[in-house]
mmCIF file of C-alpha atoms in Angstrom:
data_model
loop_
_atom_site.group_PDB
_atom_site.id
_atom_site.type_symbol
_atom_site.label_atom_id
_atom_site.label_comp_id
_atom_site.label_asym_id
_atom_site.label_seq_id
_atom_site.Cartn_x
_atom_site.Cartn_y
_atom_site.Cartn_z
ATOM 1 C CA UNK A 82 -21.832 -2.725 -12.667
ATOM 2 C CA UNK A 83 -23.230 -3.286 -9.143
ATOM 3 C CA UNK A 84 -20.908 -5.526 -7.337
ATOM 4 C CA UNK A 85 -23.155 -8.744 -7.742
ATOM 5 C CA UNK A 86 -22.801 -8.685 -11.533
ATOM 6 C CA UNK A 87 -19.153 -7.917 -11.383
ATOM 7 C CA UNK A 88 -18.979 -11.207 -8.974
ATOM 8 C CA UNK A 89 -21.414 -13.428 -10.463
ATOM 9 C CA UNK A 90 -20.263 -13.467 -14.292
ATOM 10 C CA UNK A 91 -16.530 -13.410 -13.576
ATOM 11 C CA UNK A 92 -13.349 -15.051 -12.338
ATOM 12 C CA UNK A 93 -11.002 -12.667 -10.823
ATOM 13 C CA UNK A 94 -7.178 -13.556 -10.896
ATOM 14 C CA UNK A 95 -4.822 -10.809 -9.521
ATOM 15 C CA UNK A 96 -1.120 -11.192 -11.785
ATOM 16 C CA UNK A 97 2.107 -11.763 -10.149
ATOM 17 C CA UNK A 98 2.958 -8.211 -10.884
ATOM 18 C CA UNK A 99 0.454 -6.768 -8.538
ATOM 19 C CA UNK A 100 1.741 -6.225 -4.776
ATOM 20 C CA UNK A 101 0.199 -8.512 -2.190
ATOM 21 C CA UNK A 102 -2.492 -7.455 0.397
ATOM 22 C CA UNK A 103 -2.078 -3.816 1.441
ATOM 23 C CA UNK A 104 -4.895 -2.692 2.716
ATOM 24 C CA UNK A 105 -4.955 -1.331 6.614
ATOM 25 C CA UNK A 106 -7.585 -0.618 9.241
ATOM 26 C CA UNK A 107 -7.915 2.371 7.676
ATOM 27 C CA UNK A 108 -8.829 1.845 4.492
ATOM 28 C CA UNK A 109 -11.201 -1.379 5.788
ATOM 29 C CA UNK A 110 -12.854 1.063 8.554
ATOM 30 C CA UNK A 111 -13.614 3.395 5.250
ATOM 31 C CA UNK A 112 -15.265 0.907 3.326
ATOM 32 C CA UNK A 113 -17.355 -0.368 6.475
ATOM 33 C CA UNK A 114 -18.258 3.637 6.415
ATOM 34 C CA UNK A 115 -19.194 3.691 2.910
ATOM 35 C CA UNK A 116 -22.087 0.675 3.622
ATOM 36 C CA UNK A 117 -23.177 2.358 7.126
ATOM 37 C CA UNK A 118 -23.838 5.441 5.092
ATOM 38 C CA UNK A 119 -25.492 3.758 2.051
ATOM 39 C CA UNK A 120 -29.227 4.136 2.025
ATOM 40 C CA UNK A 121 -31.881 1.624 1.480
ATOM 41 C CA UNK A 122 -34.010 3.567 -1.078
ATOM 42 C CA UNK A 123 -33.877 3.406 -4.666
ATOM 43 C CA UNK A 124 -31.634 5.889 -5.577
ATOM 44 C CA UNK A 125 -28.774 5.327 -2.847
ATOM 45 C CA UNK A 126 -26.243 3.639 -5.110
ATOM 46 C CA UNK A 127 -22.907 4.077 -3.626
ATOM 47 C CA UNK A 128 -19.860 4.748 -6.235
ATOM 48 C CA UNK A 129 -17.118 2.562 -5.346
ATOM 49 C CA UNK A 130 -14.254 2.883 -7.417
ATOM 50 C CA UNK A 131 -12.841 1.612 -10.833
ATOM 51 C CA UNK A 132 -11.887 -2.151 -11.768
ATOM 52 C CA UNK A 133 -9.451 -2.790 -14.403
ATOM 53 C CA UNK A 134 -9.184 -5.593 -16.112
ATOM 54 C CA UNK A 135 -7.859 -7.633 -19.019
ATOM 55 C CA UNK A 136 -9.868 -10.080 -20.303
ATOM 56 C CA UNK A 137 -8.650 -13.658 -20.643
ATOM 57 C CA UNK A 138 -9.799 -16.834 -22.125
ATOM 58 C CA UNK A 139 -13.153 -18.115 -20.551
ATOM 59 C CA UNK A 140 -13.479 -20.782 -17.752
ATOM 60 C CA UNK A 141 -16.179 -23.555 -18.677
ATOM 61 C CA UNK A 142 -16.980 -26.966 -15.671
ATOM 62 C CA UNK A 143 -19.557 -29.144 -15.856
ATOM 63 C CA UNK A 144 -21.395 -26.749 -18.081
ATOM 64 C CA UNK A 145 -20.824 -23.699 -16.556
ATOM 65 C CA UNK A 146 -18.869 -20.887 -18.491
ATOM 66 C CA UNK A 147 -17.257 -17.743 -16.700
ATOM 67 C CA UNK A 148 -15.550 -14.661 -18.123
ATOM 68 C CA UNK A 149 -11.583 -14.906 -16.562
ATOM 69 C CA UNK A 150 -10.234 -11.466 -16.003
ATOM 70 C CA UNK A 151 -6.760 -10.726 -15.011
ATOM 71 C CA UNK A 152 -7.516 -7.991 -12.163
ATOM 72 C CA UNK A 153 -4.866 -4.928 -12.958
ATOM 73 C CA UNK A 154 -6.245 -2.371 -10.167
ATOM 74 C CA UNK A 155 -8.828 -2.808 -7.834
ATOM 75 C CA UNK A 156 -7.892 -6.000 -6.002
ATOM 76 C CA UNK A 157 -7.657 -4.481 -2.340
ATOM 77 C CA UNK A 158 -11.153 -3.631 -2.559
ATOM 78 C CA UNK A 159 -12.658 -6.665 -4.445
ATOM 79 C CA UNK A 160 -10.376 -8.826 -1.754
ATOM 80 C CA UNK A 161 -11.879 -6.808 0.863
ATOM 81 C CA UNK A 162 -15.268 -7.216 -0.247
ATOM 82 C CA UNK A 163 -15.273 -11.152 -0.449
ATOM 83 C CA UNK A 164 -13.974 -11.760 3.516
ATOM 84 C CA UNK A 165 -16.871 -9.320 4.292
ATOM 85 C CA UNK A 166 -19.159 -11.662 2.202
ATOM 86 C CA UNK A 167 -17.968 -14.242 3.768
ATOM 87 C CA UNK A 168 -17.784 -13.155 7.412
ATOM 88 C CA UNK A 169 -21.584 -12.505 6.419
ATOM 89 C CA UNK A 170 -21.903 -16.500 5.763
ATOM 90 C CA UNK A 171 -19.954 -16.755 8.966
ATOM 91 C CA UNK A 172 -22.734 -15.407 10.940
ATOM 92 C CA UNK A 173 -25.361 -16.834 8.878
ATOM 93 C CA UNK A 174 -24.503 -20.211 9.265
ATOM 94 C CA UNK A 175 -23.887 -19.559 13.309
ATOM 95 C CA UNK A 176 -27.672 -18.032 13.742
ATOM 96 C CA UNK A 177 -28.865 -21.879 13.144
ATOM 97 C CA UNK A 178 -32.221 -21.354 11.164
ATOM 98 C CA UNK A 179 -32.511 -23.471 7.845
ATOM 99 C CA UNK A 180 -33.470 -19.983 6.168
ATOM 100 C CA UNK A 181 -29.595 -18.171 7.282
ATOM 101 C CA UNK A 182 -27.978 -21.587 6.458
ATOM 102 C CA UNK A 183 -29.717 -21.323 2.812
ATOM 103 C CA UNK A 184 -28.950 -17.718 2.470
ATOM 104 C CA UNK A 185 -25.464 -18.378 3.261
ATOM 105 C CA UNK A 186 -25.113 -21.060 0.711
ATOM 106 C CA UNK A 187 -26.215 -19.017 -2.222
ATOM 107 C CA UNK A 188 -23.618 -16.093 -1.327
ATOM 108 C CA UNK A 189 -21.006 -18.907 -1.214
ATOM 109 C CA UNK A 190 -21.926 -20.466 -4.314
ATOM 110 C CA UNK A 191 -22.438 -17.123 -6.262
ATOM 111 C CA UNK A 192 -19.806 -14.850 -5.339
ATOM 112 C CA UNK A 193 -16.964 -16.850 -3.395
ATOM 113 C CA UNK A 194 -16.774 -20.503 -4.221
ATOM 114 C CA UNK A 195 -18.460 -22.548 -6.716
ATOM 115 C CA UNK A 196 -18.367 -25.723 -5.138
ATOM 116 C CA UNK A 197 -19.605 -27.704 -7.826
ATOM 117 C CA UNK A 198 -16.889 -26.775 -9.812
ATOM 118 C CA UNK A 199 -14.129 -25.715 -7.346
ATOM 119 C CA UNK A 200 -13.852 -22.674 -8.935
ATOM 120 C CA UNK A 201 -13.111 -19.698 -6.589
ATOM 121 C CA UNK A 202 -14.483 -16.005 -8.051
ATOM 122 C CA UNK A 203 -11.621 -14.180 -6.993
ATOM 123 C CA UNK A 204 -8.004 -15.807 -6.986
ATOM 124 C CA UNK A 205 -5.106 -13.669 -5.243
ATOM 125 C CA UNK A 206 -1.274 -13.747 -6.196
ATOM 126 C CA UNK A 207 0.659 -16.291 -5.390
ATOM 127 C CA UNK A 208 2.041 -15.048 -2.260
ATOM 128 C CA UNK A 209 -1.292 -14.460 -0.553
ATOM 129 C CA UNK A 210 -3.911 -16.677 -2.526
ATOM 130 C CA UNK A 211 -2.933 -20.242 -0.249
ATOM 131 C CA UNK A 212 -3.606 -18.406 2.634
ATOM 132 C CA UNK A 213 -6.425 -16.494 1.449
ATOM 133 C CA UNK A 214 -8.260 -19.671 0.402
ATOM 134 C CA UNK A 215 -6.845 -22.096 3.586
ATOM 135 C CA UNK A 216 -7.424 -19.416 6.168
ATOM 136 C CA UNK A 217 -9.535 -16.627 5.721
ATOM 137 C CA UNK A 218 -12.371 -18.292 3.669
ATOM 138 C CA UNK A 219 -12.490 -21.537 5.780
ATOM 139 C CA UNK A 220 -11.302 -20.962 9.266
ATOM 140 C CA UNK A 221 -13.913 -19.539 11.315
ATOM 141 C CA UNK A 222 -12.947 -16.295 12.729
ATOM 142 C CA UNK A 223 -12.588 -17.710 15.577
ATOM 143 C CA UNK A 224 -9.699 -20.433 15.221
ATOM 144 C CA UNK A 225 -7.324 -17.773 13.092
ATOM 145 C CA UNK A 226 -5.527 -16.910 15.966
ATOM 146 C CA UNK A 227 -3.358 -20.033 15.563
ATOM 147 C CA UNK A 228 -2.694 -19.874 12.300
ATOM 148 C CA UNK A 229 0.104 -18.000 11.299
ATOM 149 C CA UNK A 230 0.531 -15.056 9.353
ATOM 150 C CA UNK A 231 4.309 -15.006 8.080
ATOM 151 C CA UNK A 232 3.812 -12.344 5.823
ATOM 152 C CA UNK A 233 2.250 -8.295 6.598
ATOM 153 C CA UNK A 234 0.023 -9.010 3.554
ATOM 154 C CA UNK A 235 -1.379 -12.165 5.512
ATOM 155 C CA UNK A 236 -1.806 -10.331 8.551
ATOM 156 C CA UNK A 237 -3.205 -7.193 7.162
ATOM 157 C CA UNK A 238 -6.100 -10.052 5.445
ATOM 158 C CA UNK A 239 -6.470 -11.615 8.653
ATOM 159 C CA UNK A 240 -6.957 -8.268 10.341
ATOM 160 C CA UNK A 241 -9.333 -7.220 7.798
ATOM 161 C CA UNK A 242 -11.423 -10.631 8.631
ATOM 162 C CA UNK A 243 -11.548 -9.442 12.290
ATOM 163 C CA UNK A 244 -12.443 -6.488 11.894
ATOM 164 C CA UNK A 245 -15.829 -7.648 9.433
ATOM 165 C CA UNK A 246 -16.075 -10.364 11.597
ATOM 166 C CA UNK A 247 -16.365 -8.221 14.711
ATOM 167 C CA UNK A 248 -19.404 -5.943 12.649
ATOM 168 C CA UNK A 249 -21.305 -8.591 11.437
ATOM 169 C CA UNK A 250 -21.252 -10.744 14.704
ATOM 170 C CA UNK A 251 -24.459 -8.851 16.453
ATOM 171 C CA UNK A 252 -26.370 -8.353 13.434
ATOM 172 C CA UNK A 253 -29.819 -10.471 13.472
ATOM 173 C CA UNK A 254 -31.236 -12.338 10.669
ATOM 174 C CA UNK A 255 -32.983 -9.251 9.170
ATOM 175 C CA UNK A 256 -30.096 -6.908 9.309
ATOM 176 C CA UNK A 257 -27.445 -9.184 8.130
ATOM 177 C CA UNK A 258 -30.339 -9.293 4.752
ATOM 178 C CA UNK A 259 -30.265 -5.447 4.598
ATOM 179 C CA UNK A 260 -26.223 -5.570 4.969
ATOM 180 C CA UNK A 261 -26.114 -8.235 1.631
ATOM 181 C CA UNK A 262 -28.525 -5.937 -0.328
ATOM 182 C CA UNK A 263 -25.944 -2.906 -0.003
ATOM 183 C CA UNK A 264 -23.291 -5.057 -0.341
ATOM 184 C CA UNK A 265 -24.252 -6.315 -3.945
ATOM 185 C CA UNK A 266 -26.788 -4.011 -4.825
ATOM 186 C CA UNK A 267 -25.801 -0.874 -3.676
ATOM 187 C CA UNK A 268 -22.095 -0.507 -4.350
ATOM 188 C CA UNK A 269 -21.115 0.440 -7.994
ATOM 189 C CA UNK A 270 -18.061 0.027 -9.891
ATOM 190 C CA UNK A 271 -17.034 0.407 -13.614
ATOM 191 C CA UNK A 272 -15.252 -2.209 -15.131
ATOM 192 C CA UNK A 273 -13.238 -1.236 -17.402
ATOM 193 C CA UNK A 274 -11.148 -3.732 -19.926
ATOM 194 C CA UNK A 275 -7.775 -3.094 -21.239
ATOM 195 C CA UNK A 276 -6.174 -4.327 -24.235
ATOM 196 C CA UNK A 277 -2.515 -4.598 -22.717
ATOM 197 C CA UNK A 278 -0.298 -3.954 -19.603
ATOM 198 C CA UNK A 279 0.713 -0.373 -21.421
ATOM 199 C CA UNK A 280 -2.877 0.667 -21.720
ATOM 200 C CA UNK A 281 -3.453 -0.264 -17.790
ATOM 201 C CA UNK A 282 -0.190 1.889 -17.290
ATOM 202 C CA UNK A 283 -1.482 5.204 -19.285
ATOM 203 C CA UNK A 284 -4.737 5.184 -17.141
ATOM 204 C CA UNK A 285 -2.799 4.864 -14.419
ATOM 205 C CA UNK A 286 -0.882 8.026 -14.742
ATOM 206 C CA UNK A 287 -3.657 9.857 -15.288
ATOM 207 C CA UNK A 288 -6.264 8.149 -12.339
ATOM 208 C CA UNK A 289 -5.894 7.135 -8.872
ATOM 209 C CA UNK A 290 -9.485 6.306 -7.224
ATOM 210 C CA UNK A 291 -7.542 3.673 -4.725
ATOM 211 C CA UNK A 292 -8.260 3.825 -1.385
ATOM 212 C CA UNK A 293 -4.745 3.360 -0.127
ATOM 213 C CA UNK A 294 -2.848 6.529 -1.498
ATOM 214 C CA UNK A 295 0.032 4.925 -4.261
ATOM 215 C CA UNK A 296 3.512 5.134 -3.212
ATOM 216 C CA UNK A 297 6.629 6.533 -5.167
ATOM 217 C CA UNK A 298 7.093 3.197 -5.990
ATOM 218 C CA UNK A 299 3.547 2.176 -7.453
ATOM 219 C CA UNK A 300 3.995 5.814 -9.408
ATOM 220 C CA UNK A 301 7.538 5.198 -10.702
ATOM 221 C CA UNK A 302 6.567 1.725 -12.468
ATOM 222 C CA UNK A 303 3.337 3.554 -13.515
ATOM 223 C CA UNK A 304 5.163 5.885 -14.982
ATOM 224 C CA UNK A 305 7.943 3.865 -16.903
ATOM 225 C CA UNK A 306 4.599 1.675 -18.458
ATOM 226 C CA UNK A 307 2.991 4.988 -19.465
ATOM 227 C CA UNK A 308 6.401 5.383 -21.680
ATOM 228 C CA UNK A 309 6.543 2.118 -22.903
ATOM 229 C CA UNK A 310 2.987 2.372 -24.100
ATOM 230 C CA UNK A 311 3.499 5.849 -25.029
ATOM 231 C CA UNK A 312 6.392 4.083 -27.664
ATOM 232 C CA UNK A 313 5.002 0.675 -28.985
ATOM 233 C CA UNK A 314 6.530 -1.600 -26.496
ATOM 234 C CA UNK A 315 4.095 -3.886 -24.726
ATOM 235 C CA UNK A 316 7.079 -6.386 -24.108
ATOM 236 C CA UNK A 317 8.905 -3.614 -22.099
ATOM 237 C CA UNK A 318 5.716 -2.938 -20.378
ATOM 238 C CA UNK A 319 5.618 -6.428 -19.584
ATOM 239 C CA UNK A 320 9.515 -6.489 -18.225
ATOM 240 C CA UNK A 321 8.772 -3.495 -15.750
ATOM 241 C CA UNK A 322 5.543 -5.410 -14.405
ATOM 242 C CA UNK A 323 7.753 -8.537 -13.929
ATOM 243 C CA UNK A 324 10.691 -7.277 -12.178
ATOM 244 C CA UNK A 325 8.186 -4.883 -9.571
ATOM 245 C CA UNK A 326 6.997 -8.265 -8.926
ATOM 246 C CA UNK A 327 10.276 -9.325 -8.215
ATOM 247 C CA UNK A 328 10.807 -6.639 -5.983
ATOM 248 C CA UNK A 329 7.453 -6.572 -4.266
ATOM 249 C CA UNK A 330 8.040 -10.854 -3.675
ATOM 250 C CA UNK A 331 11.524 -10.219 -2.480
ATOM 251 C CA UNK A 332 10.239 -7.578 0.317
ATOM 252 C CA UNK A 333 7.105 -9.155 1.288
ATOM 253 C CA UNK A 334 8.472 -10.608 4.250
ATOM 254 C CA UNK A 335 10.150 -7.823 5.943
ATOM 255 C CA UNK A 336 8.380 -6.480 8.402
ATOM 256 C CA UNK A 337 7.699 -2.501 8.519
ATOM 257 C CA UNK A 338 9.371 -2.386 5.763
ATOM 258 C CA UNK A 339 9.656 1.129 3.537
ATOM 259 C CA UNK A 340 9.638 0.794 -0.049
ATOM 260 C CA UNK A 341 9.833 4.578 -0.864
ATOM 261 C CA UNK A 342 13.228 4.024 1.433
ATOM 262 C CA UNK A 343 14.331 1.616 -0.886
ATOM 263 C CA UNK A 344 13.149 3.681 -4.163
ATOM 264 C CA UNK A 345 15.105 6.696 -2.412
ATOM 265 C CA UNK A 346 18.248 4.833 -1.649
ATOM 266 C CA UNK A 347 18.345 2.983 -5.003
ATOM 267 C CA UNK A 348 18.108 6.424 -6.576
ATOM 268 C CA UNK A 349 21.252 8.152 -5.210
ATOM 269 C CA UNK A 350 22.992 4.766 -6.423
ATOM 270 C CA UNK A 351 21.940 5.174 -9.433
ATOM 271 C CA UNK A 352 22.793 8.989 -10.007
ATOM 272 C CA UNK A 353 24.609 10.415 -7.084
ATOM 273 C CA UNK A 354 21.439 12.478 -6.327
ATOM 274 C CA UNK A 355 21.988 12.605 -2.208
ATOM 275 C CA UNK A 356 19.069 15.239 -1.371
ATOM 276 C CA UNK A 357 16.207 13.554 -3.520
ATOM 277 C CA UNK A 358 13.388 12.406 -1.785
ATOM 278 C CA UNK A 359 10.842 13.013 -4.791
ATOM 279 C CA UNK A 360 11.998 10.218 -7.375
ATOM 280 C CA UNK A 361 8.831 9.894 -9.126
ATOM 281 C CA UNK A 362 9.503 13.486 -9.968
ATOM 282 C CA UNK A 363 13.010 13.289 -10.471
ATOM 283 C CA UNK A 364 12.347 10.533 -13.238
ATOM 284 C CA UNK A 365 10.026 12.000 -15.155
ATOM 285 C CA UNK A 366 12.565 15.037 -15.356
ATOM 286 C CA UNK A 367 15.123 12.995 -16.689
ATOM 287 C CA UNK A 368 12.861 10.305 -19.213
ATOM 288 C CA UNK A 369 10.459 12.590 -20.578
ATOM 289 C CA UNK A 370 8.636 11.607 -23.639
ATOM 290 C CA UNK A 371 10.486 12.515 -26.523
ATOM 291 C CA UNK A 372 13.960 12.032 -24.866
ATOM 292 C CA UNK A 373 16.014 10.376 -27.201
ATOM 293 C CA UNK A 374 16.810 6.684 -26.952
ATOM 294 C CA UNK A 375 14.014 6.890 -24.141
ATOM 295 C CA UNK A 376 12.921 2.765 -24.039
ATOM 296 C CA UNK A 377 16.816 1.958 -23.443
ATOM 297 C CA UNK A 378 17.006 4.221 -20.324
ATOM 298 C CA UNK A 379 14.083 2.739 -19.288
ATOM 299 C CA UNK A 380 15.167 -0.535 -19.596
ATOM 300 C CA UNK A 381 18.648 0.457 -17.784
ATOM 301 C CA UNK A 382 17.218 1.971 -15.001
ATOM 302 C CA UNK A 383 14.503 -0.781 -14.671
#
């Protein structure tokens, strides 16, 4: 799907299991690489990585329906995507002409915010999506300086918004319209639909086409889902996404924090295992498929 389809048809809500707002200059400078390098010809589609999603029951206001998808991977760049849209309006709206104003209204109303309805295209976890909403898609770039981030997943989104919003700011009228058409009609993703958590958790194990490299602790819970898939038990799947949510909520705050620390330091609680420093590895030599009694050693080390 080219990234105006994806947008345009669907309602994006990232679960309470996923971690908050990760991505770094980085990553963000990457993706503004990707567009820079992204032709204007016919055949210059740009490959940008792989949604998954689980489809939920469809939105429908004042006779408008949308598809709701619960957004399993793929949020950092989807998130990432949007403030550039809108740092596009940004500078739309500021060149003045009735044209830019228009233009900027119909990104708004297609891919960001339906203000007829109120319904926002892509809705972030609770710990960012406030923020994300209040700050980022309504303060000008501008005024964010005073509002605080209290999070590193708030500041890493309000970083990102600089950073678009310090790209876009020269571009005229003509190259801000050749900037849109790459945005939404150049980059490519599949989106592809899962039937439960599990499912999500065997592709993960096998794929990783994120731009931030996963940590041992994104691989670990990977890896216990793959098992509980691997058995029959969506509800355990559904247990491990809950408590990394718990984990990823209770740590959100901390700054320069380390969760591979934590993974490490949990680990040698758990067995006595001092010199470990590869977990994921560890794990999957101890739960291997086939182990016997496998979900309830899961479900005690989870």
């Amino acid at each position: 799907h080219r990234l105006a389809e994806i947008l345009r048809d669907g309602v994006y809500k990232v679960p309470e299991y996923q971690r908050n707002y990760a991505w770094e200059k980085q990553q963000v400078s990457d993706l503004w690489q990707d567009l820079e390098n992204v032709g204007t010809a016919e055949r210059s589609d740009h490959y940008t990585g792989t949604l998954i999603v689980k489809q939920m029951d469809n939105i429908t206001k004042l006779g408008k329906t949308y598809k709701r998808f619960e957004l399993i991977d793929g949020q950092q760049r989807l998130t990432s995507l949007t403030i550039l849209l809108y740092c596009i309006c940004e500078r739309l709206i500021s060149l003045g002409s009735d044209e830019a104003k228009k233009t900027a209204q119909n990104i708004m109303s297609e891919y960001i915010f339906d203000a007829d309805t109120g319904i926002y295209k892509l809705i972030l976890n609770e710990g960012d999506d406030n923020f994300f909403r209040d700050v980022i898609l309504k303060s000008p770039s501008d005024e964010m300086t005073g509002r605080r981030a209290t999070t590193v997943s708030k500041k890493r989104l309000k970083e990102a918004k600089r950073f678009f919003s310090d790209r876009v700011r020269p571009l005229s009228y003509e190259e801000l319209q050749q900037l849109i058409g790459k945005v939404l009609n150049k980059l490519i993703a599949i989106r592809y639909e899962v039937g439960t958590e599990g499912e999500a958790g065997l592709i993960f194990e096998v794929m990783n086409d994120r731009g931030r490299p996963l940590s041992q602790l994104d691989k670990v819970k990977n890896y216990l889902i793959y098992l509980s898939y691997k058995n029959g038990d969506d509800d355990l799947a559904h247990s491990i996404n809950e408590s990394w949510g718990e984990i990823l909520r209770n740590t959100a705050s901390i700054d320069r924090f380390n969760e591979d620390s934590l993974l490490r330091y949990h680990w040698i609680v758990y067995t006595g295992e001092s010199k470990e420093y590869d977990v994921h590895r560890r794990l999957k030599a101890r739960l291997k498929l086939g182990t016997p009694d496998i979900l309830s050693k899961v479900r005690n080390y989870v």
